[in-house]
Short mmCIF file of C-alpha atoms in Angstrom, two decimals:
data_model
loop_
_atom_site.label_atom_id
_atom_site.label_comp_id
_atom_site.label_asym_id
_atom_site.label_seq_id
_atom_site.Cartn_x
_atom_site.Cartn_y
_atom_site.Cartn_z
CA MET A 1 68.10 92.00 115.72
CA LYS A 2 66.72 93.65 112.61
CA VAL A 3 69.73 95.10 110.78
CA LEU A 4 69.54 97.45 107.78
CA PHE A 5 72.65 97.83 105.60
CA ILE A 6 72.90 100.92 103.38
CA ALA A 7 75.69 100.77 100.81
CA ALA A 8 76.77 101.65 97.29
CA GLU A 9 77.77 98.07 96.42
CA ALA A 10 76.82 94.50 97.27
CA SER A 11 78.01 91.41 95.44
CA PRO A 12 76.89 90.09 93.00
CA LEU A 13 74.40 92.85 92.17
CA ALA A 14 76.82 95.79 91.99
CA ARG A 15 80.49 95.05 92.42
CA VAL A 16 83.48 97.30 91.81
CA GLY A 17 85.81 96.47 94.69
CA GLY A 18 86.12 94.78 98.05
CA LEU A 19 83.25 96.82 99.53
CA ALA A 20 80.72 94.71 97.60
CA GLU A 21 82.07 91.43 98.96
CA VAL A 22 82.26 92.70 102.54
CA VAL A 23 78.68 94.01 102.53
CA SER A 24 77.12 90.84 101.10
CA SER A 25 79.29 88.41 103.08
CA LEU A 26 78.68 90.17 106.40
CA ALA A 27 74.95 90.28 105.67
CA ARG A 28 74.93 86.52 105.07
CA ALA A 29 77.00 85.81 108.19
CA LEU A 30 74.63 87.84 110.37
CA THR A 31 71.66 86.09 108.77
CA THR A 32 73.20 82.72 109.58
CA MET A 33 73.49 83.85 113.21
CA GLY A 34 69.73 84.44 113.29
CA HIS A 35 69.55 88.18 112.65
CA GLU A 36 67.13 89.65 110.12
CA VAL A 37 69.21 91.62 107.63
CA ARG A 38 68.03 93.79 104.74
CA LEU A 39 69.93 96.07 102.35
CA ILE A 40 69.28 99.31 100.49
CA LEU A 41 71.28 99.99 97.30
CA PRO A 42 70.88 102.28 94.31
CA HIS A 43 69.24 100.54 91.34
CA TYR A 44 72.11 100.84 88.86
CA GLY A 45 71.78 99.96 85.21
CA CYS A 46 74.15 97.05 85.76
CA ILE A 47 71.60 95.55 88.17
CA LYS A 48 68.95 95.84 85.48
CA VAL A 49 71.19 93.80 83.20
CA LEU A 50 71.22 91.12 85.90
CA SER A 51 67.49 91.39 86.55
CA PRO A 52 66.36 88.12 84.89
CA ARG A 53 68.62 86.24 87.28
CA SER A 54 68.21 88.44 90.35
CA LYS A 55 64.43 88.82 89.87
CA VAL A 56 64.12 92.56 90.42
CA LYS A 57 60.44 93.31 91.00
CA GLU A 58 58.20 96.16 91.99
CA LEU A 59 58.07 96.15 95.77
CA ALA A 60 54.27 96.14 95.90
CA ALA A 61 54.13 92.97 93.79
CA LEU A 62 56.32 91.16 96.29
CA ASN A 63 54.63 92.26 99.49
CA PRO A 64 50.91 93.03 99.40
CA ARG A 65 50.69 94.20 103.01
CA PRO A 66 48.98 97.62 103.08
CA ARG A 67 51.79 100.00 104.04
CA THR A 68 54.35 98.40 101.75
CA SER A 69 52.06 98.14 98.75
CA ASP A 70 51.24 101.83 99.07
CA ILE A 71 54.86 102.93 99.02
CA GLY A 72 54.63 104.16 95.43
CA PRO A 73 57.05 106.69 93.95
CA LEU A 74 58.82 108.83 96.53
CA LYS A 75 59.43 112.51 96.03
CA VAL A 76 62.84 113.59 97.29
CA SER A 77 63.38 117.30 97.98
CA PHE A 78 66.77 117.79 96.47
CA MET A 79 68.90 120.78 95.48
CA GLY A 80 65.89 123.08 95.20
CA ARG A 81 63.68 120.67 93.30
CA SER A 82 61.69 117.47 93.72
CA GLU A 83 63.15 114.25 92.29
CA PRO A 84 61.29 110.92 92.03
CA ALA A 85 62.58 107.69 93.54
CA THR A 86 60.93 104.33 92.93
CA LEU A 87 61.60 101.42 95.26
CA LYS A 88 62.10 97.93 93.87
CA MET A 89 63.27 94.72 95.47
CA THR A 90 65.39 91.64 94.88
CA THR A 91 67.28 89.18 97.08
CA LEU A 92 70.80 88.00 97.81
CA LYS A 93 71.67 84.45 98.81
CA GLU A 94 69.79 83.10 101.82
CA GLU A 95 66.83 85.19 100.59
CA ILE A 96 68.20 88.42 102.09
CA PRO A 97 65.90 91.24 100.88
CA VAL A 98 67.49 94.10 98.95
CA TYR A 99 65.61 97.35 98.36
CA LEU A 100 66.71 99.16 95.21
CA VAL A 101 66.32 102.94 94.92
CA GLU A 102 65.54 103.72 91.29
CA ASN A 103 66.07 107.01 89.51
CA ASP A 104 67.22 106.68 85.92
CA GLN A 105 68.82 110.13 85.81
CA TYR A 106 71.25 109.21 88.58
CA PHE A 107 71.47 105.42 88.50
CA GLY A 108 70.21 104.35 85.08
CA GLY A 109 73.64 104.03 83.49
CA PRO A 110 75.79 100.88 83.49
CA GLU A 111 78.46 102.18 85.88
CA VAL A 112 78.33 102.06 89.67
CA TYR A 113 80.51 105.17 89.98
CA THR A 114 80.61 108.22 87.68
CA ASP A 115 81.95 111.77 87.66
CA ASN A 116 78.73 112.97 89.33
CA ASP A 117 78.91 110.85 92.47
CA LEU A 118 78.49 113.71 94.95
CA GLU A 119 75.08 114.60 93.56
CA ARG A 120 74.07 110.95 93.03
CA PHE A 121 74.83 109.80 96.56
CA LEU A 122 73.42 112.97 98.11
CA PHE A 123 70.15 112.06 96.40
CA PHE A 124 70.46 108.43 97.54
CA SER A 125 71.02 109.37 101.18
CA LEU A 126 68.15 111.89 101.12
CA ALA A 127 65.79 109.13 99.93
CA ILE A 128 66.51 106.92 102.96
CA PRO A 129 64.32 108.64 105.61
CA GLY A 130 61.32 108.58 103.26
CA ILE A 131 61.83 104.88 102.59
CA LEU A 132 62.10 104.08 106.28
CA SER A 133 58.93 106.01 107.09
CA ARG A 134 56.89 104.00 104.60
CA LEU A 135 58.19 100.48 105.14
CA ASP A 136 56.28 98.15 107.45
CA TRP A 137 59.62 96.88 108.75
CA ARG A 138 61.55 98.82 111.38
CA PRO A 139 65.27 98.10 111.84
CA ASP A 140 66.85 97.96 115.28
CA ILE A 141 70.14 99.24 113.83
CA ILE A 142 71.20 100.97 110.61
CA HIS A 143 74.68 100.14 109.33
CA CYS A 144 76.06 102.66 106.81
CA HIS A 145 79.04 101.72 104.66
CA ASP A 146 81.63 104.24 103.43
CA TRP A 147 81.25 107.85 102.31
CA HIS A 148 78.39 107.19 99.87
CA THR A 149 76.03 106.64 102.84
CA SER A 150 77.69 108.79 105.48
CA LEU A 151 75.03 111.53 105.28
CA VAL A 152 72.30 109.12 106.40
CA PRO A 153 72.87 109.81 110.15
CA LEU A 154 72.57 113.54 109.36
CA TRP A 155 69.24 113.21 107.55
CA LEU A 156 67.84 110.93 110.26
CA LYS A 157 68.67 113.53 112.90
CA GLU A 158 67.24 116.28 110.73
CA ILE A 159 63.76 114.68 110.72
CA GLY A 160 63.95 113.47 114.32
CA CYS A 161 64.38 109.75 113.64
CA VAL A 162 65.97 107.87 116.53
CA PHE A 163 67.42 104.86 114.72
CA PRO A 164 70.81 103.79 116.17
CA THR A 165 73.52 103.98 113.51
CA VAL A 166 76.91 102.41 112.85
CA PHE A 167 79.19 103.92 110.22
CA THR A 168 81.99 101.79 108.75
CA ILE A 169 85.03 103.34 107.07
CA HIS A 170 86.22 100.88 104.43
CA ASN A 171 88.83 103.25 102.99
CA LEU A 172 89.43 106.68 104.51
CA ALA A 173 91.10 107.96 101.34
CA TYR A 174 87.72 108.15 99.59
CA GLN A 175 85.68 110.79 101.44
CA GLY A 176 83.22 112.40 99.05
CA ALA A 177 85.05 115.73 99.21
CA PHE A 178 83.45 118.91 97.83
CA ASN A 179 83.93 122.69 97.77
CA GLN A 180 82.08 125.70 99.18
CA GLN A 181 80.07 126.08 95.97
CA PHE A 182 78.66 122.56 96.27
CA LEU A 183 77.93 123.17 99.96
CA ALA A 184 75.75 126.13 98.99
CA VAL A 185 74.11 124.73 95.84
CA SER A 186 73.30 121.37 97.43
CA GLY A 187 71.53 122.89 100.41
CA LEU A 188 73.95 121.20 102.79
CA SER A 189 75.05 124.58 104.17
CA LYS A 190 71.74 124.82 106.08
CA VAL A 191 72.40 121.65 108.09
CA TRP A 192 76.15 121.09 107.87
CA GLN A 193 76.91 122.02 111.50
CA LYS A 194 73.36 121.88 112.86
CA HIS A 195 73.64 118.51 114.63
CA ILE A 196 77.35 118.50 115.44
CA PRO A 197 78.04 118.48 119.22
CA ASN A 198 79.30 121.80 120.56
CA ASP A 199 82.62 120.34 121.68
CA ALA A 200 83.27 118.56 118.36
CA PRO A 201 85.70 119.75 115.70
CA THR A 202 84.23 121.50 112.67
CA PRO A 203 83.32 118.89 110.03
CA SER A 204 85.51 118.91 106.95
CA LEU A 205 83.99 119.57 103.53
CA ASN A 206 83.33 115.94 102.70
CA PHE A 207 80.46 113.53 103.23
CA MET A 208 82.49 111.18 105.42
CA SER A 209 83.00 113.71 108.20
CA GLN A 210 79.27 113.68 109.01
CA GLY A 211 79.23 109.90 109.37
CA ILE A 212 82.26 110.04 111.65
CA LEU A 213 80.76 112.72 113.90
CA LEU A 214 77.09 111.68 113.98
CA ALA A 215 76.93 107.87 113.94
CA ASN A 216 76.57 106.24 117.35
CA ILE A 217 79.54 103.98 116.65
CA VAL A 218 82.29 104.24 114.02
CA THR A 219 84.13 101.16 112.82
CA THR A 220 86.83 100.41 110.34
CA VAL A 221 88.09 97.17 108.90
CA SER A 222 91.09 96.24 111.06
CA PRO A 223 92.46 97.15 114.51
CA THR A 224 95.79 98.39 113.12
CA TYR A 225 94.08 100.64 110.58
CA ALA A 226 91.84 102.01 113.36
CA ALA A 227 95.00 103.07 115.21
CA GLU A 228 96.79 104.32 112.08
CA ILE A 229 94.02 106.69 111.01
CA LEU A 230 94.35 108.63 114.26
CA THR A 231 97.71 109.91 112.98
CA PRO A 232 98.50 112.56 110.35
CA GLU A 233 100.36 109.96 108.25
CA TYR A 234 97.24 107.86 107.67
CA GLY A 235 94.38 110.13 108.76
CA GLU A 236 93.82 111.71 105.32
CA GLY A 237 93.08 115.07 106.97
CA LEU A 238 90.35 113.60 109.20
CA GLU A 239 92.52 112.47 112.10
CA HIS A 240 91.23 115.29 114.32
CA LEU A 241 87.63 114.08 113.86
CA LEU A 242 88.63 110.47 114.46
CA ARG A 243 90.54 111.35 117.62
CA TYR A 244 87.38 113.11 118.85
CA ARG A 245 85.46 109.82 118.34
CA GLN A 246 88.33 107.59 119.50
CA LYS A 247 86.33 106.01 122.34
CA GLU A 248 83.62 104.98 119.86
CA LEU A 249 86.03 103.84 117.12
CA TYR A 250 86.55 100.10 116.65
CA GLY A 251 88.57 98.01 114.20
CA ILE A 252 87.16 94.66 113.04
CA VAL A 253 89.03 92.55 110.50
CA ASN A 254 86.99 91.51 107.48
CA GLY A 255 86.43 87.86 106.72
CA ILE A 256 86.01 86.06 103.42
CA ASP A 257 83.16 83.98 102.05
CA TYR A 258 84.24 80.37 102.54
CA GLU A 259 81.65 79.12 100.05
CA GLU A 260 82.85 81.33 97.21
CA TYR A 261 86.53 80.91 98.07
CA ASN A 262 86.97 77.18 98.53
CA PRO A 263 89.75 75.41 96.60
CA ALA A 264 88.01 72.08 97.18
CA THR A 265 84.97 73.14 95.13
CA ASP A 266 86.11 76.16 93.07
CA HIS A 267 84.94 75.56 89.49
CA TYR A 268 87.45 78.08 88.13
CA LEU A 269 90.37 75.81 89.08
CA VAL A 270 91.76 73.11 86.81
CA THR A 271 92.15 70.80 89.80
CA ASN A 272 90.43 71.06 93.16
CA TYR A 273 92.34 70.34 96.35
CA ASN A 274 92.35 70.87 100.10
CA SER A 275 94.96 71.02 102.85
CA PHE A 276 95.30 67.22 102.77
CA THR A 277 95.77 67.04 98.99
CA VAL A 278 97.80 70.21 98.49
CA GLU A 279 100.17 68.40 96.11
CA LYS A 280 97.36 68.53 93.49
CA ARG A 281 97.69 72.32 93.50
CA VAL A 282 100.60 72.18 91.06
CA ALA A 283 98.20 71.50 88.17
CA ASN A 284 96.72 74.97 88.70
CA LYS A 285 100.19 76.52 88.63
CA ILE A 286 100.89 74.91 85.26
CA ALA A 287 97.50 76.09 83.98
CA LEU A 288 98.23 79.63 85.17
CA GLN A 289 101.65 79.67 83.53
CA LYS A 290 100.07 78.44 80.31
CA LYS A 291 97.30 81.05 80.48
CA ALA A 292 99.95 83.74 81.03
CA ASN A 293 102.21 82.47 78.21
CA LEU A 294 105.03 81.89 80.69
CA PRO A 295 107.40 78.89 80.65
CA GLN A 296 105.67 76.00 82.41
CA ASP A 297 108.06 75.07 85.20
CA VAL A 298 106.85 74.03 88.66
CA ASP A 299 110.27 74.73 90.18
CA VAL A 300 110.22 78.45 89.32
CA PRO A 301 108.59 80.63 92.02
CA LEU A 302 105.44 82.30 90.72
CA ILE A 303 104.16 85.52 92.33
CA GLY A 304 100.55 86.54 91.78
CA MET A 305 98.81 89.87 92.25
CA VAL A 306 95.12 90.76 91.98
CA SER A 307 94.96 94.47 92.63
CA ARG A 308 93.89 97.94 91.68
CA LEU A 309 96.85 99.54 89.91
CA ASP A 310 97.74 102.64 91.91
CA GLU A 311 100.07 104.04 94.58
CA GLN A 312 97.98 102.82 97.51
CA LYS A 313 98.61 99.25 96.38
CA GLY A 314 102.36 99.82 96.20
CA PHE A 315 102.96 99.87 92.46
CA ASP A 316 105.43 102.72 92.83
CA LEU A 317 107.49 100.22 94.87
CA LEU A 318 106.82 97.20 92.73
CA LEU A 319 108.11 98.50 89.41
CA PRO A 320 111.67 99.38 90.51
CA ALA A 321 111.76 96.27 92.71
CA MET A 322 110.64 94.09 89.81
CA GLU A 323 113.48 95.41 87.65
CA SER A 324 115.99 94.38 90.31
CA LEU A 325 114.37 90.99 90.89
CA MET A 326 114.54 90.16 87.19
CA GLY A 327 118.33 90.14 87.44
CA LYS A 328 118.68 88.46 90.83
CA THR A 329 116.00 85.73 90.79
CA LYS A 330 114.09 83.39 88.49
CA ILE A 331 110.72 84.57 89.77
CA GLN A 332 107.72 84.90 87.46
CA PHE A 333 104.97 87.51 87.94
CA VAL A 334 101.29 87.31 86.95
CA ILE A 335 99.44 90.58 87.61
CA LEU A 336 95.70 91.12 87.18
CA GLY A 337 93.98 94.46 87.68
CA LYS A 338 92.91 97.84 86.37
CA GLY A 339 93.78 101.32 87.54
CA ARG A 340 95.94 104.30 86.66
CA GLU A 341 96.95 104.44 83.02
CA TYR A 342 100.49 105.34 84.11
CA TYR A 343 100.98 102.02 85.88
CA GLN A 344 99.17 100.07 83.19
CA GLU A 345 101.67 101.34 80.62
CA LEU A 346 104.71 100.69 82.82
CA LEU A 347 103.53 97.14 83.51
CA ARG A 348 102.97 96.52 79.80
CA GLU A 349 106.52 97.73 79.16
CA ALA A 350 107.82 95.28 81.79
CA GLU A 351 105.83 92.50 80.14
CA GLN A 352 107.35 93.31 76.75
CA LYS A 353 110.85 93.52 78.21
CA TYR A 354 110.56 90.24 80.16
CA PRO A 355 108.03 88.11 78.22
CA ASP A 356 109.18 84.89 79.93
CA ARG A 357 108.94 86.40 83.41
CA VAL A 358 106.07 88.90 83.52
CA ALA A 359 102.43 88.60 82.44
CA VAL A 360 99.97 91.47 82.88
CA PHE A 361 96.19 91.37 82.43
CA VAL A 362 94.71 94.87 82.52
CA THR A 363 91.13 93.87 83.21
CA PHE A 364 89.05 92.26 85.91
CA ASP A 365 88.45 88.58 85.29
CA ASP A 366 86.94 86.60 88.16
CA SER A 367 87.97 83.23 86.74
CA LEU A 368 91.58 84.35 86.28
CA ALA A 369 91.61 85.87 89.78
CA HIS A 370 90.64 82.49 91.24
CA LEU A 371 93.29 80.74 89.15
CA ILE A 372 95.92 83.20 90.42
CA TYR A 373 94.94 82.42 94.01
CA GLY A 374 94.99 78.69 93.27
CA GLY A 375 98.12 78.62 91.12
CA SER A 376 100.55 81.21 92.50
CA ASP A 377 103.23 80.21 94.98
CA MET A 378 103.22 83.66 96.57
CA PHE A 379 100.73 86.51 96.65
CA LEU A 380 102.14 90.04 96.81
CA LEU A 381 100.58 93.05 98.58
CA PRO A 382 103.20 95.82 98.99
CA SER A 383 100.57 98.41 99.99
CA ARG A 384 101.37 101.93 101.14
CA PHE A 385 98.31 101.54 103.37
CA GLU A 386 95.69 98.81 103.51
CA PRO A 387 92.53 99.20 105.62
CA CYS A 388 92.05 95.44 105.71
CA GLY A 389 92.82 93.64 102.48
CA LEU A 390 91.00 90.55 101.28
CA GLY A 391 93.66 89.28 98.90
CA GLN A 392 95.98 87.95 101.59
CA LEU A 393 93.08 86.11 103.27
CA ILE A 394 91.95 84.48 100.03
CA ALA A 395 95.55 83.63 99.12
CA MET A 396 96.11 81.80 102.41
CA ARG A 397 92.83 79.93 101.96
CA TYR A 398 94.21 78.70 98.61
CA GLY A 399 97.75 77.99 99.80
CA ALA A 400 99.49 80.98 98.19
CA ILE A 401 101.94 82.48 100.70
CA PRO A 402 101.44 86.24 101.26
CA VAL A 403 104.30 88.71 100.95
CA VAL A 404 103.04 91.96 102.46
CA ARG A 405 103.97 95.31 103.93
CA HIS A 406 103.31 95.74 107.68
CA THR A 407 100.33 98.09 107.57
CA GLY A 408 96.62 98.05 108.38
CA GLY A 409 94.86 94.73 108.05
CA LEU A 410 97.97 93.15 106.54
CA ALA A 411 99.72 93.66 109.88
CA ASP A 412 96.76 92.10 111.71
CA THR A 413 96.56 88.97 109.56
CA VAL A 414 100.11 88.13 108.41
CA GLN A 415 102.99 87.27 110.74
CA ASP A 416 106.52 86.95 109.38
CA THR A 417 107.61 83.33 109.06
CA ASP A 418 111.28 84.06 109.65
CA ALA A 419 110.41 85.90 112.88
CA ASN A 420 108.14 83.09 114.11
CA ILE A 421 108.66 79.77 112.36
CA GLU A 422 105.81 78.06 114.26
CA LYS A 423 103.10 80.71 113.85
CA GLY A 424 104.34 82.73 110.89
CA ASN A 425 102.14 82.63 107.79
CA GLY A 426 103.94 84.86 105.30
CA PHE A 427 106.77 87.29 104.69
CA VAL A 428 106.50 90.86 105.96
CA PHE A 429 108.50 94.04 105.33
CA GLN A 430 108.28 97.31 107.24
CA ASP A 431 109.78 100.22 105.28
CA TYR A 432 107.98 101.59 102.26
CA HIS A 433 111.01 101.26 100.02
CA PRO A 434 111.87 99.03 97.03
CA ALA A 435 114.85 97.54 98.88
CA SER A 436 112.59 96.31 101.69
CA LEU A 437 110.20 94.73 99.21
CA ILE A 438 113.08 93.04 97.38
CA GLU A 439 114.45 91.65 100.64
CA ALA A 440 111.07 90.15 101.60
CA VAL A 441 110.57 88.56 98.18
CA LYS A 442 114.05 87.07 98.25
CA ARG A 443 113.42 85.61 101.72
CA ALA A 444 110.21 84.05 100.41
CA GLU A 445 112.06 82.69 97.38
CA GLY A 446 114.71 81.11 99.61
CA PHE A 447 112.01 79.46 101.73
CA PHE A 448 110.23 78.22 98.58
CA TYR A 449 113.18 76.00 97.65
CA HIS A 450 112.84 74.13 100.97
CA LYS A 451 109.94 72.09 99.66
CA ASP A 452 108.93 70.28 102.85
CA ALA A 453 108.90 73.48 104.91
CA TRP A 454 107.04 75.33 102.16
CA GLN A 455 104.36 72.66 101.92
CA LYS A 456 103.97 72.66 105.71
CA LEU A 457 103.47 76.43 105.60
CA MET A 458 100.88 76.10 102.83
CA LYS A 459 98.91 73.51 104.78
CA ARG A 460 99.02 75.55 107.99
CA ASN A 461 97.72 78.63 106.19
CA MET A 462 94.90 76.70 104.55
CA LEU A 463 93.68 75.60 107.98
CA LEU A 464 93.55 79.16 109.38
CA ASP A 465 90.04 80.51 109.97
CA PHE A 466 89.34 83.80 108.21
CA SER A 467 85.63 83.15 107.79
CA TRP A 468 83.07 85.81 108.69
CA GLU A 469 81.77 84.08 111.81
CA ALA A 470 84.12 85.70 114.34
CA SER A 471 83.86 89.15 112.72
CA ALA A 472 80.06 88.95 112.56
CA LYS A 473 79.94 88.24 116.30
CA MET A 474 82.01 91.38 116.90
CA TYR A 475 79.62 93.44 114.76
CA GLN A 476 76.73 91.99 116.75
CA ASP A 477 78.36 93.37 119.91
CA ILE A 478 78.93 96.74 118.20
CA TYR A 479 75.24 96.94 117.26
CA ARG A 480 74.27 96.35 120.87
CA LYS A 481 76.64 99.14 121.97
CA ALA A 482 75.13 101.51 119.40
CA ILE A 483 71.58 100.70 120.52
CA LYS A 484 72.58 101.31 124.14
CA ARG A 485 74.21 104.66 123.24
CA GLN A 486 71.08 105.80 121.40
CA LYS A 487 68.80 105.17 124.41
#
């Protein structure tokens, strides 16, 4: 199949969160299976910084075939005016082509996301039909990722294009919401309900609602999250639309890139290891403790976190729980991430109060993230909700035992060890309450001191398969369903 991905991020070109890794890793997995995959992204300023390495070129220079070489600057009718869009091209690994939509007014800055994202991604989505009409390559399926691209099915219907579409919800909390004024000024009011089926609910005032209602198939990133978002508790105000599409809604757990995340070859680690040499892992723990200015003691349990700092990720639970754990355990914490200033300040205060127990790095540092995966004894994800989560998958690949809340993809990938000693792969708590988090961490700590059992658990987790192969096969089946629905 010829598969076109449309997204706001793809690693390593433009990477803010997990979306970038999922898009690029799934594209590579599908390519390995024999599918022809291409991507369309905005041409951000940060990609231009990378251009010597990623070889961004004018599209015509790369492909002299007549239709492609004539693509030239596009004119996008947009908010009552005409805006130019130039198409350039680069590649990901495995020579996967990436088309880059260039407009310096909207994408020339260094940031992937700004305060003007509604207008920017409206422009981006409006450019897609024009690009498709001029390329000499016709996809069998178009796969749109998250709210930034969720208007693409609308614009395709508006011009009568019959491409089958799949829309993936990576995080329902981010919807591209707007008000009545934007609806009028943007021109969306003319088409907002034009293509919605008569029996469908009225689309909410956000971009995502159009993707949910108009794509042939809707997916999200874990089976449990697919069920959760049908309820008011997790539906973020869109549960009525999702229930309408329930028969076409599927949950597929993300995988991880086993080349990038491989403790046997990871150049960010002090010592490489695998499931047969897991005892070597301790050198990375010592290196992490040293990097974090914590006492270097292999017998003290070390909990790692690599996370956005906000309520979704459970930091309103963590902070009171951490205070209690400081008095009841010897546990050390190393936390890496950026997010709400409120939590950044509270974590810095905890670091100052417990300098021998808590280390906080308010940044994103890929090398430190890898060292946390390779050096922590436990990896904590106390999320309020978690569509899929990649951290627990990477942690298990590296032998760090996950401690998680039972929600979304965490529920699909982590079984409690105390509940199932033979198949358990972590420690799970149910209630969103500090006491439940404390209880799970203390159970993990107790298990940690049984060294033989702990090492057996580490080895078992490292042998689990969370690669993209199985997930990519499921997406392949979804694409076939979407194509069949379109016919």
